[in-house]
PDB file of C-alpha atoms in Angstrom:
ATOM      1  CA  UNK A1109      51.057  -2.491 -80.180  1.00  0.00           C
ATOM      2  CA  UNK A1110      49.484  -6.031 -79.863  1.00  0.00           C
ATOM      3  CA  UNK A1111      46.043  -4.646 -79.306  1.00  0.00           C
ATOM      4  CA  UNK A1112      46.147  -2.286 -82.498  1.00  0.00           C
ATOM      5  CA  UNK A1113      47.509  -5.549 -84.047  1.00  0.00           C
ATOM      6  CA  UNK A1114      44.684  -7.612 -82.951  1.00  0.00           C
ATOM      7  CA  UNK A1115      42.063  -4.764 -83.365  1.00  0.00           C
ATOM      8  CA  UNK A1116      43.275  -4.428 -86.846  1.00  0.00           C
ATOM      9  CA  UNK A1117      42.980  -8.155 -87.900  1.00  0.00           C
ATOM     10  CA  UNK A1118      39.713  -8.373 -86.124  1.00  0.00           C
ATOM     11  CA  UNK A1119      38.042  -5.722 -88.529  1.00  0.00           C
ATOM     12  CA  UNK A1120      39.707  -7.782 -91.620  1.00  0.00           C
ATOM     13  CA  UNK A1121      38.399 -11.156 -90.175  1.00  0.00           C
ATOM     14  CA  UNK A1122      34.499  -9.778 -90.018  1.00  0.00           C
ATOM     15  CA  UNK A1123      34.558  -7.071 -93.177  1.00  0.00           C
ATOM     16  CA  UNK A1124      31.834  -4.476 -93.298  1.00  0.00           C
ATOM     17  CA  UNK A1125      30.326  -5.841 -90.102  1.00  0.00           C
ATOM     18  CA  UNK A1126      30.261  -3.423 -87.002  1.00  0.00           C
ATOM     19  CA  UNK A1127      33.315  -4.395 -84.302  1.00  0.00           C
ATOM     20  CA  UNK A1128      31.892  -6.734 -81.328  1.00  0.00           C
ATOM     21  CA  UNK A1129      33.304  -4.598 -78.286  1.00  0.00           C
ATOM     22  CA  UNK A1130      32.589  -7.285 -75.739  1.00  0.00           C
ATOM     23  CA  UNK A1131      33.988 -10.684 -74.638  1.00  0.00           C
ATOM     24  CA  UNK A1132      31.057 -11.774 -73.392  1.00  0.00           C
ATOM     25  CA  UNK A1133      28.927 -12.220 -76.919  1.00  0.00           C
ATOM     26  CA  UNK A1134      30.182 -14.614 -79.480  1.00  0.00           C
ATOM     27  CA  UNK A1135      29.663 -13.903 -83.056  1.00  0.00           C
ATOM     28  CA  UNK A1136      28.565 -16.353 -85.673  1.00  0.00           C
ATOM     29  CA  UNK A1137      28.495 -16.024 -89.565  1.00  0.00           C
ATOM     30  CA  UNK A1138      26.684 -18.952 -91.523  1.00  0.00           C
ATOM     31  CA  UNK A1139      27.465 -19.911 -94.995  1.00  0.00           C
ATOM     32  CA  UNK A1140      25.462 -17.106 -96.950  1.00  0.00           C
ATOM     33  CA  UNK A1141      27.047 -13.936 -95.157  1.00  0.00           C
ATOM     34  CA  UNK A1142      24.620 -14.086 -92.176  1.00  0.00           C
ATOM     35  CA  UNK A1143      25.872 -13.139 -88.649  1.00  0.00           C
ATOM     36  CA  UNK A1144      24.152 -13.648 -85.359  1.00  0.00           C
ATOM     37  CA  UNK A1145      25.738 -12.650 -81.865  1.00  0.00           C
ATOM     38  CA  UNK A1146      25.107 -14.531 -79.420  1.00  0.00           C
ATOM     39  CA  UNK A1147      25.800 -14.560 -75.438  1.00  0.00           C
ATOM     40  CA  UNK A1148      28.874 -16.603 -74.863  1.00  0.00           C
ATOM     41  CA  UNK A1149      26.901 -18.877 -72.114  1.00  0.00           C
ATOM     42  CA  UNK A1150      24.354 -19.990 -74.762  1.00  0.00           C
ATOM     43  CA  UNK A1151      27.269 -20.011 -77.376  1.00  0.00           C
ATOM     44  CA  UNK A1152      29.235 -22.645 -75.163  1.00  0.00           C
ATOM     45  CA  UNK A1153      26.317 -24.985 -74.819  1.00  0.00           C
ATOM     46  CA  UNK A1154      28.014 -26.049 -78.269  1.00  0.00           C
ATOM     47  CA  UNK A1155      30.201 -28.681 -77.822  1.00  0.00           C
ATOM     48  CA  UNK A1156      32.312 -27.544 -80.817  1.00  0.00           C
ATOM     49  CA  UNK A1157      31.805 -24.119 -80.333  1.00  0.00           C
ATOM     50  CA  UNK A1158      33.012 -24.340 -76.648  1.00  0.00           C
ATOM     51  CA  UNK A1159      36.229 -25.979 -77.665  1.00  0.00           C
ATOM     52  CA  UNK A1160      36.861 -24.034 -80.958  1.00  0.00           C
ATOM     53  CA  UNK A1161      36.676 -20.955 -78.128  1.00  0.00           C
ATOM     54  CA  UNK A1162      38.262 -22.094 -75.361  1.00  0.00           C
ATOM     55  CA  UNK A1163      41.286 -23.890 -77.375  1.00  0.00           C
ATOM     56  CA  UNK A1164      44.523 -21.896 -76.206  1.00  0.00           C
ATOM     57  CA  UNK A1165      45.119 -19.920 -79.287  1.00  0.00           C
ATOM     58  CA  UNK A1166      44.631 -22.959 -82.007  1.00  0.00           C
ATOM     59  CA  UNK A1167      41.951 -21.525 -83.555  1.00  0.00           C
ATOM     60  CA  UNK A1168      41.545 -18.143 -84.913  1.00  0.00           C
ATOM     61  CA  UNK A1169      37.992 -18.018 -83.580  1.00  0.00           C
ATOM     62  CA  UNK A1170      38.942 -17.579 -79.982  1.00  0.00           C
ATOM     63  CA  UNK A1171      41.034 -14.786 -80.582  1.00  0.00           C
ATOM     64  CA  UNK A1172      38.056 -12.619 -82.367  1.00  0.00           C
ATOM     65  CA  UNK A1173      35.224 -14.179 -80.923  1.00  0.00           C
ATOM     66  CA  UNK A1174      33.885 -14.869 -84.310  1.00  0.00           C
ATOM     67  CA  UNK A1175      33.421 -18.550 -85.236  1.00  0.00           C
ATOM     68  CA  UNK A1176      32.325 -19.144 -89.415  1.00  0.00           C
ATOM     69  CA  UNK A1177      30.269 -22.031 -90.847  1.00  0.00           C
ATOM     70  CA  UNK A1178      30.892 -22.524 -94.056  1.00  0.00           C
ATOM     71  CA  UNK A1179      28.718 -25.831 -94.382  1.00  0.00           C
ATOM     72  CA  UNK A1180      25.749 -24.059 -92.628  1.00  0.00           C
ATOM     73  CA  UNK A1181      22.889 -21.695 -93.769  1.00  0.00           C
ATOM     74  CA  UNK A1182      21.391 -18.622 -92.057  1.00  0.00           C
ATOM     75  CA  UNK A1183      17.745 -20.247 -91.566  1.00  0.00           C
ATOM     76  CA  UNK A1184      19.315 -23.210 -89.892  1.00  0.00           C
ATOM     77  CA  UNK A1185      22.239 -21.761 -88.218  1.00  0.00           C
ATOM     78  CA  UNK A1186      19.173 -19.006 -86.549  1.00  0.00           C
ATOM     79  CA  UNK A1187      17.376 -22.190 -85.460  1.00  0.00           C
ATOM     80  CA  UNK A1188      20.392 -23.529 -83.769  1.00  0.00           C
ATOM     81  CA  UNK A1189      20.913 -20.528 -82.122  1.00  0.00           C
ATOM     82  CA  UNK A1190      17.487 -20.160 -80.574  1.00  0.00           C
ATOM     83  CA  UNK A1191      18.021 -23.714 -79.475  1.00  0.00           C
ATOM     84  CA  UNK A1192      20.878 -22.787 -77.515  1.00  0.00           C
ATOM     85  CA  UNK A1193      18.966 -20.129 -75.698  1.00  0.00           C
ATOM     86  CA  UNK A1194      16.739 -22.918 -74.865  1.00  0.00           C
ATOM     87  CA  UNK A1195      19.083 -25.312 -73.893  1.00  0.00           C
ATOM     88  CA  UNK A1196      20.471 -22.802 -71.233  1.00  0.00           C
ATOM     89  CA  UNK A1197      17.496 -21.690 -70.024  1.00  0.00           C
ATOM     90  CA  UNK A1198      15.858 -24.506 -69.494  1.00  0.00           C
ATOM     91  CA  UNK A1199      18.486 -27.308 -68.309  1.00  0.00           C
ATOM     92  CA  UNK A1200      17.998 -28.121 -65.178  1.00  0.00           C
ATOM     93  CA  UNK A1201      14.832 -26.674 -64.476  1.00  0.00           C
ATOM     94  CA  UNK A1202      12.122 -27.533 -62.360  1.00  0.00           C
ATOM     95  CA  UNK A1203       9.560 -25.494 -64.494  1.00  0.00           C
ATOM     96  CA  UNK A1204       7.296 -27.352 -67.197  1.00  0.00           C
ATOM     97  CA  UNK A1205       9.657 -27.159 -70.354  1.00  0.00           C
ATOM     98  CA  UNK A1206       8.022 -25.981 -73.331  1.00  0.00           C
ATOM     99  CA  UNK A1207       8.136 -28.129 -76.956  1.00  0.00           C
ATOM    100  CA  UNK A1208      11.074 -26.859 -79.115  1.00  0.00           C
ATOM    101  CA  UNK A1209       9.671 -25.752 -82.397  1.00  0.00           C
ATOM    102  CA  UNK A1210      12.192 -27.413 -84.497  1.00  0.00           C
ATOM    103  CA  UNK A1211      10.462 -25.764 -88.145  1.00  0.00           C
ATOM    104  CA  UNK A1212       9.205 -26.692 -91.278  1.00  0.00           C
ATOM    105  CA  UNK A1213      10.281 -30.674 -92.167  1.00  0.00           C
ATOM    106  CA  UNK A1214      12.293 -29.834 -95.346  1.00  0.00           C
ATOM    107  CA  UNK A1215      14.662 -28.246 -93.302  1.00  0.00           C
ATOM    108  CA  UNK A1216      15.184 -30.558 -90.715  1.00  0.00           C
ATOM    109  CA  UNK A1217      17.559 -33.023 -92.266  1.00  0.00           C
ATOM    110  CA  UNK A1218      20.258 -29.945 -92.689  1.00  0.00           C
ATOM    111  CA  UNK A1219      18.777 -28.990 -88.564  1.00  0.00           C
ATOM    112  CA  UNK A1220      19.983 -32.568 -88.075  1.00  0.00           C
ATOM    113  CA  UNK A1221      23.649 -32.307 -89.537  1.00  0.00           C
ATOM    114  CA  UNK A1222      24.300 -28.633 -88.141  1.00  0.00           C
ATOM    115  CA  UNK A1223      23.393 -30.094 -84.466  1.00  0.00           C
ATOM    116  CA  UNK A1224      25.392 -33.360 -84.864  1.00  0.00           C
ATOM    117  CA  UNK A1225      27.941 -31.388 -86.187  1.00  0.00           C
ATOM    118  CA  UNK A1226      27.686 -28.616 -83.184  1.00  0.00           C
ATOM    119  CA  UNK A1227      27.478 -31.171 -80.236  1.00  0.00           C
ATOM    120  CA  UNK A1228      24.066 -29.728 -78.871  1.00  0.00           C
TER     121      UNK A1228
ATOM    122  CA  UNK B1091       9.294 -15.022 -57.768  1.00  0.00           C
ATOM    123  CA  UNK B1092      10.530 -15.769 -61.466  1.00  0.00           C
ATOM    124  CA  UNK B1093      11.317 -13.113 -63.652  1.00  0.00           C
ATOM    125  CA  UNK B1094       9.933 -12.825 -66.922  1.00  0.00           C
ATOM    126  CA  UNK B1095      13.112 -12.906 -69.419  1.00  0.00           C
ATOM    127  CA  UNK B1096      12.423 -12.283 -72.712  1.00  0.00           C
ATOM    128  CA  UNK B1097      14.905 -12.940 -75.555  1.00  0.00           C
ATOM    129  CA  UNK B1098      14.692 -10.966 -78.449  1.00  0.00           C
ATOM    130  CA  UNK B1099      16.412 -10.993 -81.813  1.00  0.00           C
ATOM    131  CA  UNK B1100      16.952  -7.536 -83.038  1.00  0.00           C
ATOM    132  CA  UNK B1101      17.754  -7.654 -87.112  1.00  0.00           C
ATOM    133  CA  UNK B1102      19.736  -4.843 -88.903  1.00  0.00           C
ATOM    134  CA  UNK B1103      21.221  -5.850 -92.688  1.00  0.00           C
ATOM    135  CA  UNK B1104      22.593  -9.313 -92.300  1.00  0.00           C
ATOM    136  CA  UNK B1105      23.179  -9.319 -88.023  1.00  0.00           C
ATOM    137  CA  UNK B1106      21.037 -10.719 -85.916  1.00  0.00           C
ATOM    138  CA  UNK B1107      21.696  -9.663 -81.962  1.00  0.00           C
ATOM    139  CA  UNK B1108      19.961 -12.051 -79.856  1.00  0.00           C
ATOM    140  CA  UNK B1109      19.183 -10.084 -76.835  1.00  0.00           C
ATOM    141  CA  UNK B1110      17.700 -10.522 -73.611  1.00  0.00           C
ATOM    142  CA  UNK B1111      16.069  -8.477 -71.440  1.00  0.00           C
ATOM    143  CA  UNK B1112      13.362  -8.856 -68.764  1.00  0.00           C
ATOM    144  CA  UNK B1113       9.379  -8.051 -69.395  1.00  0.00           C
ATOM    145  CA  UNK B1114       9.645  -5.234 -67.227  1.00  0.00           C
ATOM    146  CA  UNK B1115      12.267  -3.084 -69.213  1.00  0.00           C
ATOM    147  CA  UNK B1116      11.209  -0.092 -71.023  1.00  0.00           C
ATOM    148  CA  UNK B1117      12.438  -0.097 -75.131  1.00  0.00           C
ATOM    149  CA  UNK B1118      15.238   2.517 -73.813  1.00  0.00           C
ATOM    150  CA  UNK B1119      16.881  -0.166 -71.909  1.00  0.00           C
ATOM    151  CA  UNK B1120      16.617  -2.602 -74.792  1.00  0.00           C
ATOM    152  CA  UNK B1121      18.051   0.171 -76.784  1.00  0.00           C
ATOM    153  CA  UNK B1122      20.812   0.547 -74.349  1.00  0.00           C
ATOM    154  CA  UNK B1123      21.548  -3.024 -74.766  1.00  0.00           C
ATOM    155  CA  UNK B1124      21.801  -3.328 -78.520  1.00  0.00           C
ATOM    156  CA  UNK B1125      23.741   0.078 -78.288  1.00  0.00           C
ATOM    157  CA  UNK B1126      26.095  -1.617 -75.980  1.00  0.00           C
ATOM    158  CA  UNK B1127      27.083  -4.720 -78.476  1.00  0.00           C
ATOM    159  CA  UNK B1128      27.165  -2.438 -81.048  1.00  0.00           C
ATOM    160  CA  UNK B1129      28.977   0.466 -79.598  1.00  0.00           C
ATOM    161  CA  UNK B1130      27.039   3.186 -80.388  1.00  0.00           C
ATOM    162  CA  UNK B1131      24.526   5.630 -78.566  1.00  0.00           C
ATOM    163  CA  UNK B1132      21.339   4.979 -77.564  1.00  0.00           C
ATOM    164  CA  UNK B1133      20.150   7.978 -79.359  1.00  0.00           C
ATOM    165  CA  UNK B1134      21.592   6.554 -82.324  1.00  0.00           C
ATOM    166  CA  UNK B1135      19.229   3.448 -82.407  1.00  0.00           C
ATOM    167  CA  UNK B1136      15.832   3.635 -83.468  1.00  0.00           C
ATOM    168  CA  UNK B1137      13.723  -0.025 -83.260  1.00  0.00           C
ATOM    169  CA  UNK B1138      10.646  -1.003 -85.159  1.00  0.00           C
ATOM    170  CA  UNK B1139       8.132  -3.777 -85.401  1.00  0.00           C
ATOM    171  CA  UNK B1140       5.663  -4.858 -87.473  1.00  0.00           C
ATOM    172  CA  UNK B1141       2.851  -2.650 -87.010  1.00  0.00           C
ATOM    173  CA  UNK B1142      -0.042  -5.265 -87.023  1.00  0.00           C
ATOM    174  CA  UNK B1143       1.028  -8.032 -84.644  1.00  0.00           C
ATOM    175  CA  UNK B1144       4.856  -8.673 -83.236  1.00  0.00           C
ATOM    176  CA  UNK B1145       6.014 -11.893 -84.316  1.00  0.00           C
ATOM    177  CA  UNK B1146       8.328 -14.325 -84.229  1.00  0.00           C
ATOM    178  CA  UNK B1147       8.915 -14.888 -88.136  1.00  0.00           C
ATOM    179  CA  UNK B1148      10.071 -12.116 -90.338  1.00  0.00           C
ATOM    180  CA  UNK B1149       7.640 -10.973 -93.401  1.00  0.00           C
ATOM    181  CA  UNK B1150      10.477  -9.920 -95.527  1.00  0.00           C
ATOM    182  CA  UNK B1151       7.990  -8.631 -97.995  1.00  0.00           C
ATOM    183  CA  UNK B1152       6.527  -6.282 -95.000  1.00  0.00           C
ATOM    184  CA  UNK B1153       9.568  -5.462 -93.913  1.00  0.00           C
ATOM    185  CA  UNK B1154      10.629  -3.511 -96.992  1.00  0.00           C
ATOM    186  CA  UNK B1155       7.097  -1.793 -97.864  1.00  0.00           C
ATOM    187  CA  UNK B1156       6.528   1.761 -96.776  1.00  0.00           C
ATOM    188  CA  UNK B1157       4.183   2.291 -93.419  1.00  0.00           C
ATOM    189  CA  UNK B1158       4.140  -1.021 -92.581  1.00  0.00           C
ATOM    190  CA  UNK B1159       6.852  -0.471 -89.418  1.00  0.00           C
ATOM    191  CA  UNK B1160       5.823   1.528 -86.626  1.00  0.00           C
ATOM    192  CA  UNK B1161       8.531   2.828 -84.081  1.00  0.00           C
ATOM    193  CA  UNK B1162       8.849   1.749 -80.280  1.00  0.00           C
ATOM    194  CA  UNK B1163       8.381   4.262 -78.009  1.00  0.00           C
ATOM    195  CA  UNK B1164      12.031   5.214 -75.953  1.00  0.00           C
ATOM    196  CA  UNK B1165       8.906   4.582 -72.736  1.00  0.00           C
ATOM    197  CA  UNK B1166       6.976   1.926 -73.500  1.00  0.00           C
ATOM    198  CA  UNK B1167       7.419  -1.697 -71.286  1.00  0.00           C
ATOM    199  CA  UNK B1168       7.797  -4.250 -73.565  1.00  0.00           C
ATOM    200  CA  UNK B1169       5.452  -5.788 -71.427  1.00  0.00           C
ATOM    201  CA  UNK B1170       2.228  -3.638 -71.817  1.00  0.00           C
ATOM    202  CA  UNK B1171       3.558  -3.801 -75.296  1.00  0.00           C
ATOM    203  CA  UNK B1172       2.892  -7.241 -75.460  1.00  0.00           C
ATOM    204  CA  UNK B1173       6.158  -8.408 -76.942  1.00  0.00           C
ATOM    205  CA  UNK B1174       6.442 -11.930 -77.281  1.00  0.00           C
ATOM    206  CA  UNK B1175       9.488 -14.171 -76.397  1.00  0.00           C
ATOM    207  CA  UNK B1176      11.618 -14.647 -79.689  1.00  0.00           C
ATOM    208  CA  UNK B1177       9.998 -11.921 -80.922  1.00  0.00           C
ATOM    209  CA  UNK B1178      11.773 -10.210 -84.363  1.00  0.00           C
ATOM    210  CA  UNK B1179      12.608  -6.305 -84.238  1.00  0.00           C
ATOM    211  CA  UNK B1180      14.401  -4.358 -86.629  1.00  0.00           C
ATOM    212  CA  UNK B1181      16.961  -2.293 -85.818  1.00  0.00           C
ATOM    213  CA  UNK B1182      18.286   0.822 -87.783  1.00  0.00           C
ATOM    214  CA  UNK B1183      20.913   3.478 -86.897  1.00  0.00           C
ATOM    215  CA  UNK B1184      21.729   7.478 -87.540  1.00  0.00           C
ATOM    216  CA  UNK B1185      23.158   8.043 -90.393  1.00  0.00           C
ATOM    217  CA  UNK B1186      24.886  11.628 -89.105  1.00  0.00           C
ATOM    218  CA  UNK B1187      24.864  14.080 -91.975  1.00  0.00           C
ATOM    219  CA  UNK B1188      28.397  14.606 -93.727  1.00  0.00           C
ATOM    220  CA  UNK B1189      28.714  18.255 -93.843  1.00  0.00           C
ATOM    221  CA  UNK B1190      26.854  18.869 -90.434  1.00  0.00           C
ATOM    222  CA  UNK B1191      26.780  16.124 -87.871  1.00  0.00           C
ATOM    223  CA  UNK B1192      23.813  17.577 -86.326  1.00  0.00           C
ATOM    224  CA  UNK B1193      21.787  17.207 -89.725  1.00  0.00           C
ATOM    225  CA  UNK B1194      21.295  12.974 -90.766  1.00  0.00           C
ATOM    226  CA  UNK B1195      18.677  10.900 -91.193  1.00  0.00           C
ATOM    227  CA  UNK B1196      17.852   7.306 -90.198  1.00  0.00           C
ATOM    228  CA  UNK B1197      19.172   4.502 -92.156  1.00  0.00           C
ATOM    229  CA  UNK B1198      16.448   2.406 -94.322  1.00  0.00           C
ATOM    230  CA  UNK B1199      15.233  -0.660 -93.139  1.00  0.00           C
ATOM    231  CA  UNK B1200      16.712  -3.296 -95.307  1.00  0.00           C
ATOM    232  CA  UNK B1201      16.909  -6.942 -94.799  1.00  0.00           C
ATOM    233  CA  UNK B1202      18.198  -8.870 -96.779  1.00  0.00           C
ATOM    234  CA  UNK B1203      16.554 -12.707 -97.414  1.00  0.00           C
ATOM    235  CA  UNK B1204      18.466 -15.563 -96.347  1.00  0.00           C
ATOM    236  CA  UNK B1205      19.239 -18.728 -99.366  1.00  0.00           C
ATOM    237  CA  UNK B1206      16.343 -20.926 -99.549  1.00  0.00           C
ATOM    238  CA  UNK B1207      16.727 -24.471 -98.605  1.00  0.00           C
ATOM    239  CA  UNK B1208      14.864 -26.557-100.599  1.00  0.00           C
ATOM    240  CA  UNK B1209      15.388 -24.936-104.204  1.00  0.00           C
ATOM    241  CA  UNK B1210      18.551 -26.614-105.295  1.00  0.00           C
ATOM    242  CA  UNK B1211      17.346 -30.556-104.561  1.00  0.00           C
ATOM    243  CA  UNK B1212      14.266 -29.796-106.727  1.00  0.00           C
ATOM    244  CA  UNK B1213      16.240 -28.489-109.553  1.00  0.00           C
ATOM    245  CA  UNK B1214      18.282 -31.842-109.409  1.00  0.00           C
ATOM    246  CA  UNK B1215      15.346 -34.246-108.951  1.00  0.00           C
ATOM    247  CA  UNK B1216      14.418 -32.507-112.416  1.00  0.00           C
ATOM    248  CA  UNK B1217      17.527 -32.779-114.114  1.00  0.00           C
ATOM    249  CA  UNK B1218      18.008 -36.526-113.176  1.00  0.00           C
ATOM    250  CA  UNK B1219      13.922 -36.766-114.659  1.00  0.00           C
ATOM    251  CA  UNK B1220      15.434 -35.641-117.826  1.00  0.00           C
ATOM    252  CA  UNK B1221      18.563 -37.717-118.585  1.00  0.00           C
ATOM    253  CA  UNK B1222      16.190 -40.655-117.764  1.00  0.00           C
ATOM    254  CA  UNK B1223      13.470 -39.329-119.725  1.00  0.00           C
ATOM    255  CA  UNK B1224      16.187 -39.268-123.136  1.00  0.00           C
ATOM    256  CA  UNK B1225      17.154 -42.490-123.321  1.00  0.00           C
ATOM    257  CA  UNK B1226      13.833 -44.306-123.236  1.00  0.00           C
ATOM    258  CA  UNK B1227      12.510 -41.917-125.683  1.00  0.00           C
ATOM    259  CA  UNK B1228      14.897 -43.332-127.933  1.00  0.00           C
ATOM    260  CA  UNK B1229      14.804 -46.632-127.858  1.00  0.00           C
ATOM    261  CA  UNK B1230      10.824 -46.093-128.167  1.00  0.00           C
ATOM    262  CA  UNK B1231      11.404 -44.208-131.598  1.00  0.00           C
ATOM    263  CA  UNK B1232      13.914 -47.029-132.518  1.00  0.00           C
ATOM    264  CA  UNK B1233      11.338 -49.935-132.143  1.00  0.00           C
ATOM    265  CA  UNK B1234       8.760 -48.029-134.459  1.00  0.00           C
TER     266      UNK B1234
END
């Protein structure tokens, strides 16, 4: 009964998007509609999004694995999420660590918010 | 020995899957992956890339003209394909038909573009030109 609950109010919380069958990938949906899934490992190098997940049932995020940001857009939030990747691959490495392409400069003032605002 | 890990984001409609896989996998496995966070079938995944060069920025305009996708091969190694890391492929799933499941076709690549960032602030800096611009023009017809 609970999981037909919860299966049910996770297809209203992500409408029109196909269900995200595992625990292990975290979905996130910027402020125009967009949606990228992540791997939770790369999701929790987030400072915000590792306590907005972890937080025993506070948030409806960790429940559905779904976290939204209304404040950010698709092009950044993408950026942020190939940072993450980054950030988990290459923290404490001993290989040479490639430049992060942060993008074009109009966009990095909003890069700059999104991050502060995401603790990574 | 390091392993080559590549991480790829696969794009269908407004979802991007960030996926990783290794250099040596053939595009079946990849399928297998995206098929796997999106529950579906293998079979029921079909992937495509640019047909001139793979890169890592989409070309929305290329995305959504005729014969300028080409498939990937169930297998091909993304390796001797040359994918790059961060790469962009586009995803698109069977449509099965509704009368006979056997009978479908393949959905349409369609990608929709994210909002622009920089259009808004240059419609203000314009509008703030203009209530400026009013007032001075006044006092200038005023004095003559």
């Amino acid at each position: 009964m609970a999981d037909t609950a919860a299966a049910a109010s996770a297809s209203k919380a992500a409408p029109g998007a196909t269900p995200l069958d595992l625990t292990d990938h975290v979905r996130l949906v910027s402020a125009d509609g967009f949606e990228f899934v992540i791997d939770r490992k790369c999701a929790m190098a987030s400072g915000t999004i590792k306590a907005m997940l972890s937080s025993p049932a506070r948030f409806a995020e960790s429940q559905h694995n779904v976290v939204e940001f209304k404040d950010i857009k698709a092009v950044i939030l993408e950026k942020v999420c190939q940072y993450l990747y980054y950030k988990v691959r290459y923290t404490n490495s001993s290989t040479e660590i490639p430049e992060f392409f942060l993008g074009p400069p109009h966009q990095l003032l909003e890069l700059l918010m999104a991050a502060d605002f995401l603790d990574c | 020995m390091t392993l080559s890990t590549l991480t790829l984001r696969v794009k269908r409609h407004k979802t991007t899957y960030f996926v990783q896989c290794s250099a040596t996998d053939t595009v079946l496995a990849l399928k297998r992956r995206v098929a796997k966070l999106v529950g579906r079938d293998p079979r029921d995944v079909r992937l495509l890339v640019p047909k001139d060069k793979m890169t890592t920025t989409v070309d929305y305009a290329a995305v959504h003209a005729k014969d300028k996708l080409a498939e990937l091969e169930d297998k091909a190694v993304l390796d001797q394909l040359g994918v790059p890391d961060d790469a962009v492929v586009f995803a698109v799933f069977w449509v099965p038909g509704e009368i006979n499941a056997a009978e479908g076709k393949w959905e349409p690549v369609d990608l929709p573009e994210p909002a622009p960032l920089v259009e808004a602030d240059e419609e203000l800096s314009e509008a703030e030109h203009a209530d400026a611009g009013a007032p001075r023009a006044d006092k200038g017809k005023a004095r003559a």
